Coordinates of C-alpha atoms in Angstrom, one line a residue:
M1 CA 0.0 0.0 0.0
S2 CA 1.5 3.4 -1.0
S3 CA 1.9 6.3 1.4
K4 CA -0.6 8.5 -0.5
T5 CA -3.4 6.5 1.1
L6 CA -2.4 7.7 4.6
P7 CA -5.1 9.8 6.2
Y8 CA -2.8 12.8 6.9
S9 CA -0.3 15.0 5.0
I10 CA 2.6 17.5 5.7
K11 CA 0.0 20.2 5.9
D12 CA -1.0 18.7 9.2
V13 CA 2.2 20.1 10.7
Q14 CA 0.4 23.4 10.8
Y15 CA -2.3 22.0 13.1
D16 CA -2.4 21.3 16.8
N17 CA -4.0 17.8 16.6
A18 CA -5.1 17.7 20.3
K19 CA -7.5 20.6 19.7
F20 CA -7.6 20.5 15.9
R21 CA -7.1 24.2 15.5
R22 CA -4.7 26.1 13.3
R23 CA -1.2 26.9 14.8
S24 CA 0.2 30.4 15.0
L25 CA 2.8 31.7 12.6
F26 CA 5.3 32.0 15.5
Q27 CA 4.9 28.3 16.3
V28 CA 5.6 27.4 12.7
I29 CA 8.7 29.6 12.3
S30 CA 10.1 28.5 15.7
N31 CA 9.6 24.8 14.8
T32 CA 11.2 25.3 11.4
F33 CA 14.3 27.1 12.9
F34 CA 14.7 24.4 15.5
I35 CA 14.6 21.6 12.9
K36 CA 17.1 23.3 10.6
R37 CA 19.6 24.0 13.4
V38 CA 19.5 20.4 14.6
K39 CA 19.9 19.3 11.0
R40 CA 23.1 21.4 10.5
E41 CA 24.7 20.1 13.7
C42 CA 23.9 16.5 13.0
M43 CA 25.2 16.6 9.4
A44 CA 28.5 18.1 10.5
C45 CA 29.8 14.7 11.5
S46 CA 29.8 11.3 9.9
T47 CA 27.8 9.9 12.8
G48 CA 25.2 12.6 12.2
K49 CA 25.0 11.6 8.6
F50 CA 24.6 8.0 9.5
L51 CA 21.9 8.8 12.0
A52 CA 20.1 11.0 9.5
L53 CA 20.1 8.3 6.9
L54 CA 18.9 5.8 9.6
M55 CA 16.0 8.2 10.5
I56 CA 14.9 8.6 6.9
C57 CA 14.8 4.9 6.4
G58 CA 12.9 4.4 9.6
L59 CA 10.4 7.1 8.7
T60 CA 9.9 5.6 5.3
Y61 CA 9.2 2.2 6.7
L62 CA 6.7 3.6 9.2
M63 CA 4.9 5.5 6.6
V64 CA 4.6 2.5 4.3
T65 CA 3.3 0.2 7.1
H66 CA 1.0 2.8 8.7
A67 CA 2.8 2.3 12.0
S68 CA 4.0 5.2 14.1
P69 CA 6.2 4.9 17.2
I70 CA 5.1 8.4 18.2
H71 CA 1.5 7.2 18.1
S72 CA 2.4 4.2 20.3
I73 CA 4.2 6.4 22.8
T74 CA 1.3 8.9 22.7
N75 CA -1.2 6.1 23.3
H76 CA 0.9 5.0 26.3
V77 CA 1.0 8.5 27.7
S78 CA -2.7 8.9 27.0
S79 CA -3.5 5.9 29.2
I80 CA -1.6 7.6 32.0
V81 CA -2.4 11.3 31.9
G82 CA -5.7 11.3 30.0
S83 CA -6.7 11.4 26.4
E84 CA -6.4 15.2 26.0
E85 CA -2.9 15.5 27.4
G86 CA -1.7 12.2 25.9
D87 CA -2.7 13.4 22.5
K88 CA 0.1 16.0 22.5
S89 CA 3.6 15.3 21.2
I90 CA 6.3 14.7 23.8
N91 CA 8.2 17.3 21.8
G92 CA 6.7 20.6 23.0
G93 CA 3.1 19.5 22.7
I94 CA 3.3 19.4 18.9
R95 CA 2.6 16.3 16.8
F96 CA 3.8 15.7 13.3
W97 CA 1.2 13.0 12.5
R98 CA -2.4 12.7 13.4
K99 CA -3.6 9.4 14.9
P100 CA -4.7 7.1 12.1
P101 CA -8.3 6.1 12.1
R102 CA -9.2 3.0 14.1
I103 CA -9.6 -0.1 11.8
P104 CA -13.0 -1.8 12.4
P105 CA -12.8 -5.2 14.1
R106 CA -12.9 -8.1 11.8
L107 CA -16.0 -10.3 11.7
S108 CA -15.7 -14.0 12.5
P109 CA -16.5 -16.4 9.7
D110 CA -19.9 -17.1 11.2
E111 CA -20.7 -13.4 11.3
V112 CA -19.5 -12.9 7.7
N113 CA -21.8 -15.8 6.6
S114 CA -24.7 -14.3 8.6
N115 CA -24.1 -10.9 6.9
N116 CA -23.9 -12.6 3.5
K117 CA -27.2 -14.4 4.3
S118 CA -28.8 -11.1 5.2
L119 CA -28.0 -9.8 1.7
T120 CA -30.2 -12.5 0.2
K121 CA -32.8 -12.3 3.0
P122 CA -35.6 -10.9 0.8
H123 CA -35.2 -13.7 -1.6
M124 CA -35.0 -16.4 1.1
E125 CA -38.0 -14.9 2.9
S126 CA -40.1 -15.0 -0.2
E127 CA -39.1 -18.7 -0.6
W128 CA -40.2 -19.5 2.9
T129 CA -43.4 -17.6 2.4
A130 CA -44.1 -19.8 -0.6
R131 CA -43.4 -22.9 1.4
Q132 CA -45.6 -21.7 4.1
E133 CA -48.4 -21.3 1.5
S134 CA -47.8 -24.9 0.5
V135 CA -48.4 -26.0 4.1
K136 CA -51.6 -24.0 4.2
K137 CA -52.8 -25.7 1.0
A138 CA -52.1 -29.1 2.6
F139 CA -54.2 -28.1 5.6
I140 CA -57.0 -27.0 3.2
H141 CA -56.7 -30.4 1.5
A142 CA -56.8 -32.3 4.8
W143 CA -59.8 -30.3 6.0
S144 CA -61.7 -30.7 2.7
G145 CA -61.5 -34.5 3.0
Y146 CA -62.6 -34.4 6.6
K147 CA -65.5 -31.9 5.8
S148 CA -66.6 -34.0 2.8
Y149 CA -66.6 -37.4 4.4
A150 CA -66.4 -37.1 8.2
M151 CA -67.7 -33.8 9.4
G152 CA -68.7 -34.1 13.1
Y153 CA -66.8 -37.4 13.6
D154 CA -63.6 -37.5 15.6
E155 CA -61.4 -38.6 12.7
L156 CA -61.4 -39.1 8.9
M157 CA -60.7 -42.5 7.3
P158 CA -59.5 -41.1 4.0
L159 CA -59.2 -44.3 2.0
S160 CA -62.8 -45.5 2.7
K161 CA -64.1 -41.9 2.8
R162 CA -65.9 -42.1 6.1
G163 CA -65.7 -40.9 9.6
I164 CA -65.0 -42.7 12.9
D165 CA -65.4 -41.8 16.5
G166 CA -62.4 -43.0 18.4
L167 CA -62.1 -40.2 21.0
G168 CA -65.6 -40.1 22.5
G169 CA -67.5 -38.5 19.7
L170 CA -66.9 -34.9 20.4
G171 CA -65.9 -34.0 16.9
A172 CA -62.2 -33.9 17.9
T173 CA -60.9 -33.0 14.5
V174 CA -63.1 -29.9 14.3
V175 CA -61.8 -28.6 17.6
D176 CA -58.2 -29.7 17.2
A177 CA -58.0 -28.0 13.8
L178 CA -59.7 -24.7 14.7
D179 CA -56.9 -22.7 16.1
T180 CA -54.6 -23.9 13.2
A181 CA -57.1 -22.4 10.8
M182 CA -57.2 -19.2 12.8
I183 CA -53.4 -18.9 12.8
M184 CA -53.4 -19.5 9.0
K185 CA -56.2 -16.9 8.6
L186 CA -58.4 -19.4 6.8
D187 CA -61.7 -17.6 7.5
D188 CA -63.9 -20.1 5.7
V189 CA -62.6 -23.0 7.8
V190 CA -62.9 -21.0 11.0
S191 CA -66.5 -20.2 10.1
E192 CA -67.3 -23.8 9.3
A193 CA -65.6 -25.2 12.4
G194 CA -67.0 -22.5 14.7
S195 CA -70.5 -22.9 13.5
W196 CA -70.4 -26.7 14.1
I197 CA -69.1 -26.2 17.6
E198 CA -71.9 -23.6 18.3
K199 CA -74.7 -25.9 17.0
H200 CA -73.6 -29.4 18.0
L201 CA -70.9 -29.5 20.7
P202 CA -73.1 -28.5 23.7
E203 CA -75.5 -31.4 23.0
R204 CA -72.6 -33.9 22.6
I205 CA -71.0 -32.8 25.8
S206 CA -74.3 -33.5 27.6
H207 CA -75.1 -36.8 26.0
K208 CA -71.9 -38.7 25.0
G209 CA -70.5 -41.5 27.0
Q210 CA -67.0 -42.5 28.1
V211 CA -64.0 -40.2 27.2
N212 CA -60.4 -40.3 28.2
L213 CA -59.6 -37.5 30.6
F214 CA -56.2 -36.8 29.1
E215 CA -57.1 -36.9 25.4
T216 CA -60.2 -34.9 25.9
T217 CA -58.4 -32.2 27.9
I218 CA -55.5 -31.7 25.6
R219 CA -57.5 -31.8 22.3
V220 CA -60.9 -30.5 23.0
V221 CA -60.5 -28.3 26.2
G222 CA -57.2 -27.0 25.0
G223 CA -58.5 -26.4 21.4
L224 CA -61.5 -24.5 22.7
L225 CA -59.4 -22.3 25.1
S226 CA -56.9 -21.5 22.4
A227 CA -59.7 -20.6 19.9
Y228 CA -61.3 -18.4 22.6
H229 CA -58.1 -16.4 23.0
L230 CA -57.3 -16.2 19.3
S231 CA -60.8 -15.1 18.3
N232 CA -60.8 -12.5 21.1
S233 CA -57.5 -11.2 19.6
N234 CA -59.0 -11.0 16.1
P235 CA -61.3 -8.0 15.4
T236 CA -62.4 -9.6 12.1
N237 CA -63.3 -13.0 13.7
T238 CA -65.5 -14.9 11.3
G239 CA -66.7 -17.6 13.7
P240 CA -69.2 -17.3 16.5
K241 CA -68.8 -15.1 19.5
P242 CA -65.6 -16.0 21.5
S243 CA -67.8 -16.8 24.5
V244 CA -69.1 -19.8 22.7
Y245 CA -65.7 -21.5 22.9
L246 CA -65.2 -20.6 26.6
E247 CA -68.7 -21.8 27.6
N248 CA -68.2 -25.1 25.9
A249 CA -64.7 -25.5 27.5
K250 CA -66.2 -24.8 31.0
N251 CA -69.2 -27.1 30.5
L252 CA -66.9 -30.0 29.4
S253 CA -64.4 -29.3 32.2
D254 CA -67.1 -29.4 34.9
R255 CA -67.7 -32.9 33.9
L256 CA -64.1 -33.9 33.5
L257 CA -63.4 -32.7 37.1
K258 CA -65.2 -35.9 38.3
A259 CA -62.0 -37.7 37.4
F260 CA -60.3 -35.7 40.2
T261 CA -63.0 -35.5 42.8
S262 CA -64.0 -39.2 42.5
S263 CA -60.4 -40.4 43.1
P264 CA -59.3 -41.3 46.7
T265 CA -55.9 -39.7 46.0
A266 CA -54.6 -36.6 44.1
I267 CA -54.1 -38.8 41.0
P268 CA -57.3 -38.6 38.8
F269 CA -59.1 -41.6 37.3
S270 CA -58.3 -42.0 33.6
D271 CA -61.9 -42.0 32.2
V272 CA -65.1 -40.0 32.6
V273 CA -68.7 -40.8 31.5
L274 CA -70.0 -37.5 30.3
H275 CA -73.8 -38.1 30.3
D276 CA -74.0 -39.2 34.0
Q277 CA -70.9 -37.3 35.2
T278 CA -69.1 -40.3 36.7
A279 CA -65.5 -41.4 36.6
H280 CA -63.5 -44.6 36.9
A281 CA -60.1 -46.1 36.6
A282 CA -58.8 -48.0 33.5
P283 CA -59.5 -51.8 33.6
D284 CA -56.1 -52.5 35.1
G285 CA -56.7 -49.8 37.8
L286 CA -53.7 -47.7 36.6
S287 CA -53.2 -44.3 35.0
S288 CA -50.4 -43.3 32.7
T289 CA -48.0 -41.0 34.5
S290 CA -47.9 -38.6 31.5
E291 CA -51.7 -38.5 31.3
A292 CA -52.3 -37.6 34.9
T293 CA -49.6 -34.9 34.8
T294 CA -50.5 -33.3 31.5
L295 CA -53.7 -31.4 32.4
Q296 CA -52.4 -28.3 34.2
L297 CA -51.8 -25.8 31.4
E298 CA -55.4 -26.1 30.3
F299 CA -57.1 -26.1 33.7
N300 CA -54.9 -23.2 35.0
Y301 CA -55.9 -21.1 32.0
L302 CA -59.6 -22.0 32.5
S303 CA -59.5 -20.8 36.1
F304 CA -57.7 -17.7 35.0
L305 CA -60.5 -16.9 32.4
T306 CA -63.5 -17.8 34.6
G307 CA -62.1 -16.6 38.0
D308 CA -63.0 -20.0 39.5
P309 CA -60.0 -21.6 41.1
K310 CA -61.4 -25.1 41.2
Y311 CA -60.0 -26.2 37.9
S312 CA -56.5 -25.1 38.6
S313 CA -56.7 -26.4 42.2
E314 CA -57.6 -29.9 41.2
A315 CA -55.0 -30.1 38.4
M316 CA -52.1 -28.7 40.4
K317 CA -52.7 -31.2 43.3
V318 CA -51.4 -33.8 40.9
L319 CA -48.0 -32.1 40.5
E320 CA -47.8 -31.2 44.1
H321 CA -48.3 -34.9 44.9
M322 CA -45.7 -35.9 42.3
K323 CA -43.2 -33.7 44.2
T324 CA -43.5 -35.9 47.2
L325 CA -42.9 -39.2 45.4
P326 CA -39.6 -41.0 45.3
K327 CA -37.8 -40.7 41.9
V328 CA -34.6 -42.0 40.2
E329 CA -32.5 -38.9 39.6
G330 CA -35.7 -37.0 38.8
L331 CA -37.0 -39.8 36.5
V332 CA -40.3 -41.6 37.2
P333 CA -42.0 -44.8 36.2
I334 CA -44.7 -44.6 33.5
Y335 CA -47.6 -46.0 35.5
I336 CA -49.2 -44.6 38.7
S337 CA -52.2 -45.8 40.7
P338 CA -55.1 -43.5 41.5
S339 CA -56.1 -45.8 44.3
S340 CA -52.8 -45.6 46.2
G341 CA -51.2 -42.5 44.7
E342 CA -48.0 -44.5 44.2
F343 CA -46.0 -45.5 41.1
S344 CA -46.6 -48.9 39.7
G345 CA -43.7 -50.9 38.2
S346 CA -40.2 -49.5 37.4
N347 CA -40.3 -48.9 33.7
I348 CA -38.7 -45.5 32.9
R349 CA -38.9 -43.9 29.5
L350 CA -39.5 -40.6 27.7
G351 CA -41.7 -42.3 25.1
S352 CA -45.4 -43.2 25.4
R353 CA -46.9 -42.8 28.9
G354 CA -43.9 -40.9 30.2
D355 CA -43.2 -38.1 27.7
S356 CA -45.4 -35.1 28.6
Y357 CA -44.8 -35.3 32.3
Y358 CA -41.4 -33.8 31.7
E359 CA -42.7 -31.4 29.1
Y360 CA -45.3 -29.9 31.5
L361 CA -42.9 -29.5 34.4
I362 CA -41.2 -26.6 32.5
K363 CA -44.2 -25.4 30.6
V364 CA -46.5 -25.0 33.6
W365 CA -43.6 -23.1 35.4
L366 CA -43.3 -20.9 32.3
Q367 CA -47.0 -20.3 32.1
Q368 CA -47.1 -18.7 35.5
R369 CA -43.6 -17.7 36.7
Q370 CA -44.8 -15.1 39.1
S371 CA -46.4 -17.9 41.2
N372 CA -44.7 -20.0 43.9
W373 CA -44.4 -23.0 41.6
T374 CA -40.6 -22.9 41.5
Y375 CA -40.6 -26.5 42.6
L376 CA -41.6 -27.4 39.1
H377 CA -38.5 -25.8 37.6
D378 CA -36.4 -27.7 40.2
M379 CA -38.0 -31.0 39.3
Y380 CA -37.4 -30.3 35.6
V381 CA -33.7 -29.5 36.2
E382 CA -33.2 -32.6 38.2
A383 CA -35.0 -34.8 35.6
M384 CA -32.9 -33.5 32.7
K385 CA -29.8 -34.3 34.7
G386 CA -31.2 -37.8 35.1
V387 CA -31.9 -38.1 31.4
K388 CA -28.3 -37.1 30.6
H389 CA -26.8 -39.5 33.1
L390 CA -29.0 -42.5 32.7
L391 CA -30.7 -42.5 29.3
V392 CA -28.5 -40.7 26.8
R393 CA -26.1 -42.8 24.6
K394 CA -24.4 -42.7 21.2
S395 CA -24.9 -45.1 18.4
K396 CA -22.4 -47.0 16.4
P397 CA -20.6 -46.5 14.1
N398 CA -21.4 -42.8 13.6
G399 CA -22.3 -41.5 17.1
L400 CA -25.9 -40.4 16.8
V401 CA -27.0 -39.1 20.2
F402 CA -30.2 -40.9 21.3
V403 CA -32.4 -41.4 24.4
G404 CA -33.0 -45.0 25.5
E405 CA -35.2 -46.7 28.1
L406 CA -34.9 -48.6 31.4
P407 CA -37.7 -51.2 31.1
D408 CA -36.8 -52.7 34.5
G409 CA -35.7 -49.5 36.2
V410 CA -32.3 -48.2 37.1
D411 CA -31.1 -51.7 38.3
G412 CA -32.1 -53.4 35.0
S413 CA -30.6 -53.4 31.6
F414 CA -30.5 -50.4 29.2
S415 CA -32.6 -50.6 26.0
P416 CA -31.5 -48.6 23.0
K417 CA -35.2 -48.0 22.0
M418 CA -36.4 -44.5 21.1
D419 CA -40.0 -43.8 20.3
H420 CA -40.8 -41.0 17.8
L421 CA -42.6 -39.4 20.7
V422 CA -39.3 -38.8 22.4
C423 CA -38.6 -36.2 19.6
F424 CA -40.5 -33.7 21.7
L425 CA -37.5 -33.5 23.9
P426 CA -35.2 -31.3 21.8
G427 CA -37.8 -28.6 21.8
T428 CA -38.4 -28.9 25.5
L429 CA -34.7 -28.7 26.3
A430 CA -34.3 -25.6 24.2
L431 CA -37.3 -24.0 25.8
G432 CA -36.0 -24.8 29.2
A433 CA -32.5 -23.4 28.4
T434 CA -33.6 -20.0 27.2
N435 CA -37.2 -19.7 28.4
G436 CA -38.3 -18.9 24.9
I437 CA -36.0 -16.0 24.1
T438 CA -33.4 -16.4 21.3
K439 CA -30.0 -17.9 22.1
A440 CA -28.3 -14.7 20.8
K441 CA -30.2 -12.5 23.2
A442 CA -29.7 -14.9 26.1
M443 CA -25.9 -14.9 25.5
E444 CA -25.8 -11.2 25.1
E445 CA -27.6 -10.7 28.4
N446 CA -25.5 -13.4 30.1
L447 CA -28.6 -15.4 31.0
L448 CA -27.3 -18.9 30.2
T449 CA -25.6 -21.1 32.7
F450 CA -23.1 -23.9 31.7
E451 CA -26.0 -26.4 32.2
D452 CA -28.3 -24.4 29.9
L453 CA -25.7 -24.4 27.1
E454 CA -25.1 -28.1 27.7
N455 CA -28.9 -28.7 27.4
L456 CA -29.1 -26.6 24.3
K457 CA -26.3 -28.7 22.7
L458 CA -28.1 -31.9 23.6
A459 CA -31.2 -30.5 22.1
E460 CA -29.5 -29.9 18.8
D461 CA -27.8 -33.3 18.8
L462 CA -31.1 -35.0 19.5
A463 CA -32.9 -33.0 16.8
K464 CA -30.3 -34.3 14.3
T465 CA -31.0 -37.8 15.4
C466 CA -34.8 -37.3 15.0
F467 CA -34.2 -36.0 11.5
E468 CA -32.0 -38.9 10.6
M469 CA -34.8 -41.3 11.7
Y470 CA -36.7 -39.8 8.7
A471 CA -33.8 -39.6 6.3
V472 CA -32.7 -43.2 6.8
T473 CA -36.0 -44.6 5.4
S474 CA -37.0 -45.2 1.8
T475 CA -39.9 -42.8 2.1
G476 CA -38.2 -40.1 4.1
L477 CA -40.7 -40.5 6.9
A478 CA -39.8 -41.8 10.4
P479 CA -41.0 -45.1 11.9
E480 CA -43.0 -45.1 15.1
I481 CA -40.1 -46.6 17.0
A482 CA -36.4 -47.0 16.3
Y483 CA -33.6 -48.9 17.9
F484 CA -29.9 -47.9 17.8
H485 CA -26.9 -50.0 17.1
S486 CA -24.9 -49.5 20.3
E487 CA -22.7 -51.2 22.9
G488 CA -24.2 -54.6 23.4
Y489 CA -27.0 -54.3 20.9
S490 CA -27.1 -55.0 17.2
E491 CA -29.4 -56.6 14.6
D492 CA -28.8 -57.1 10.9
G493 CA -31.2 -56.8 8.1
L494 CA -33.4 -54.2 9.8
D495 CA -32.3 -50.9 8.2
G496 CA -34.6 -48.1 7.0
G497 CA -34.1 -48.9 3.3
N498 CA -32.3 -45.7 2.2
K499 CA -28.9 -47.2 1.3
T500 CA -27.4 -43.7 0.7
S501 CA -27.9 -42.6 4.3
E502 CA -24.8 -42.1 6.3
Y503 CA -26.6 -43.7 9.3
I504 CA -27.9 -46.8 7.6
H505 CA -26.0 -49.0 10.1
D506 CA -26.8 -46.9 13.1
I507 CA -30.6 -47.1 13.1
I508 CA -32.5 -50.4 13.4
I509 CA -36.2 -50.5 12.5
K510 CA -38.1 -53.6 13.5
H511 CA -41.0 -54.9 11.4
A512 CA -43.7 -54.1 14.0
D513 CA -42.5 -50.5 14.4
R514 CA -42.4 -49.3 10.8
H515 CA -45.7 -47.5 10.7
N516 CA -46.0 -43.7 10.5
L517 CA -49.0 -41.9 12.1
L518 CA -48.3 -38.4 10.8
R519 CA -46.8 -37.4 14.2
P520 CA -45.7 -33.9 15.0
E521 CA -43.0 -34.2 17.6
T522 CA -40.0 -33.8 15.3
V523 CA -41.3 -30.7 13.5
E524 CA -42.4 -29.3 16.8
S525 CA -38.8 -29.4 18.0
F526 CA -37.6 -28.0 14.7
F527 CA -40.0 -25.0 15.1
I528 CA -38.8 -24.3 18.7
L529 CA -35.1 -24.7 17.8
Y530 CA -35.4 -22.5 14.7
R531 CA -37.0 -19.8 16.8
I532 CA -34.3 -20.0 19.5
T533 CA -31.2 -20.5 17.4
G534 CA -32.1 -19.0 14.0
D535 CA -30.4 -21.9 12.3
S536 CA -32.1 -22.4 8.9
K537 CA -31.2 -26.1 8.7
Y538 CA -34.3 -26.7 10.9
R539 CA -36.4 -25.1 8.2
E540 CA -34.7 -27.2 5.5
W541 CA -35.2 -30.4 7.5
G542 CA -38.9 -29.5 8.1
W543 CA -39.4 -28.9 4.4
S544 CA -37.9 -32.2 3.6
I545 CA -40.4 -33.9 5.9
F546 CA -43.3 -32.0 4.5
E547 CA -42.4 -33.0 1.0
A548 CA -42.3 -36.6 2.0
F549 CA -45.8 -36.3 3.6
E550 CA -47.0 -34.7 0.3
K551 CA -45.5 -37.4 -1.8
Y552 CA -46.5 -40.5 0.1
T553 CA -49.5 -39.7 2.4
K554 CA -51.7 -37.3 0.5
V555 CA -55.0 -38.9 -0.7
D556 CA -56.3 -37.4 -3.9
S557 CA -59.9 -37.3 -2.7
G558 CA -59.0 -35.4 0.4
G559 CA -57.1 -35.9 3.5
Y560 CA -53.8 -37.6 4.4
S561 CA -53.2 -41.2 5.5
S562 CA -51.0 -42.9 8.0
L563 CA -48.5 -45.4 6.6
D564 CA -48.0 -49.1 7.4
D565 CA -44.3 -49.3 6.4
V566 CA -42.0 -46.4 5.8
T567 CA -39.1 -48.6 4.6
V568 CA -40.6 -49.9 1.3
L569 CA -41.7 -48.2 -1.9
P570 CA -44.5 -47.7 -2.5
P571 CA -45.5 -47.6 1.1
R572 CA -48.7 -49.4 2.2
R573 CA -51.3 -46.9 3.6
R574 CA -53.4 -47.1 6.7
D575 CA -57.0 -45.8 6.6
K576 CA -56.7 -43.1 9.2
M577 CA -55.9 -39.4 9.5
E578 CA -55.2 -38.5 13.2
T579 CA -56.6 -35.2 14.5
F580 CA -53.1 -34.1 15.5
F581 CA -52.1 -33.9 11.8
L582 CA -54.2 -30.8 11.5
G583 CA -53.9 -29.7 15.1
E584 CA -50.1 -30.1 15.5
T585 CA -48.1 -31.3 12.5
L586 CA -49.3 -28.8 9.9
K587 CA -49.5 -26.1 12.5
Y588 CA -45.8 -26.5 13.6
L589 CA -44.7 -26.7 9.9
Y590 CA -46.6 -23.5 9.2
L591 CA -45.0 -21.7 12.2
L592 CA -41.6 -23.1 11.3
F593 CA -41.8 -21.1 8.0
S594 CA -43.5 -18.0 9.6
D595 CA -42.1 -14.8 11.0
D596 CA -41.0 -15.0 14.7
S597 CA -43.8 -12.5 15.6
V598 CA -46.4 -15.1 14.9
I599 CA -47.3 -16.8 18.3
P600 CA -43.9 -15.8 19.9
L601 CA -42.4 -18.2 22.4
T602 CA -42.0 -15.4 24.9
E603 CA -45.7 -14.9 25.1
Y604 CA -47.2 -18.4 24.6
V605 CA -46.7 -21.9 25.7
F606 CA -48.0 -24.7 23.5
N607 CA -49.9 -27.5 25.3
T608 CA -48.9 -31.0 24.3
E609 CA -51.5 -30.9 21.5
A610 CA -49.9 -27.7 20.1
H611 CA -52.7 -25.4 21.3
P612 CA -51.1 -22.0 22.1
I613 CA -52.0 -20.7 25.6
P614 CA -50.9 -17.2 26.8
I615 CA -48.2 -16.9 29.4
F616 CA -49.6 -15.2 32.5
T617 CA -48.1 -11.9 33.4
K618 CA -49.1 -9.5 36.2
D619 CA -50.7 -7.1 33.7
K620 CA -52.3 -9.8 31.6
K621 CA -56.0 -9.2 31.1
K622 CA -58.6 -11.9 30.5

């Protein structure tokens, strides 16, 4: 670089740089005289000549490299006597060079990439908007099949084009899908679903028979409460008055409370008969631990809206009782007895019958942090330590991180079995680490502990494993259950069918576990992790899964079907579309491709059926 690019010149000798004002004529003449006198004396001897030559070479070098020893000395002086005094030359307060401008700090490679991405953001955002529209079209297609062949039934059988009541006959798909339609701004669907609820649901609540407490609470009560909130927030609401949703939720919950009040312990019975308002235990007398402990978000919000504490009081007794029970490093067996209030058996897992217990520990605490429910956060922290210590392993040969099971408790053998349901955990870990704010903001404000960062890393590792459970199959869709080749466990000939997958030898899929039910847990975690980390790979992974759903599960006449075997092409189809495909899977995919301001994680918690419920704050109004 040539000296002409330096940000100062010989003219600057005429300026006092500390004050940046023009120097007097006397100062200029005096300085010139002094320099010339020194020059004559130095040049009179050979030593002087040598020193002069040495000085010229040194100055030339400094000018070329933009370095200045005077600057360095000045900076040192500045640090001692203050910036104003230190900015003067040690030679009579006059500087020959101005301080060069400060060079901006260099960006790290990640920041450079981030900036480069921001240059193409408008293009990328338009692409994700288009993909979001594709998800919306899929929802419309699913709803059209249900509306045409199964309106009012719990679920659609898309292949035989008829409806079936498998959840008590309360029109579960209508209610489960309603808030998804509201979020997607599908006014026609909102109007159709809302009108059905207004005309038919009250009569069904009064006259239907046996329903499962857990399924009815998370799907129907949760769906109604979320619809109430979202319709209240929408001035152009196309459905019935919001009070319709709240009244139905209250009417249904009054009957469901019998499961709590009829039980001799804090653990509710599993089933309620709606028409005679009675409750009873399951045939074996036991309740699933997850089912008994996954009712609090909904009943807390109902008490908040109605001003009646009975709903929250009964539901929270369950978690208060759970606090007193013995655990294994925070982990609990998957069965509990309403009769004794004690755990039954020693099977520990985060799959079916265990999963949402851990999810609601952190979510109920997040819902109402100003309360005295800090014990929930403590229980969550202890449980996640137990998960990491007792259940987390790595597969062979490529080291996928997975969560296994202890079928016979901590003293029994470890099973490398992981349900697709366990893929809720990455999202829950991320939510627990940052409480819904972005990782960048949490780091900036120094809010993350070492344990939080460790949990966030585990969340990302598990999310990758969940994605590879999809990518390893021929269809690109995950099985219901996977096993992992690991220390002491291996089976040949049970891969996913995709021979190009890097993890073809890590993941084992048994014949009985190869079905896919259109489950949401993996895309749920992708949605939460994308919101928290901003890493676009979660969007890409979600899109890959959506494309596989479109390719292999879409039914031309309307709706989407479950699959019998994800490892073969073409896959055999099952004649069922679960309510959660509209209520959860498509909702989470839509939100994954949406702006962060849509249902922000700092303002809502999602119940285990993906119904957004507002977080309570001191100034929150009903």
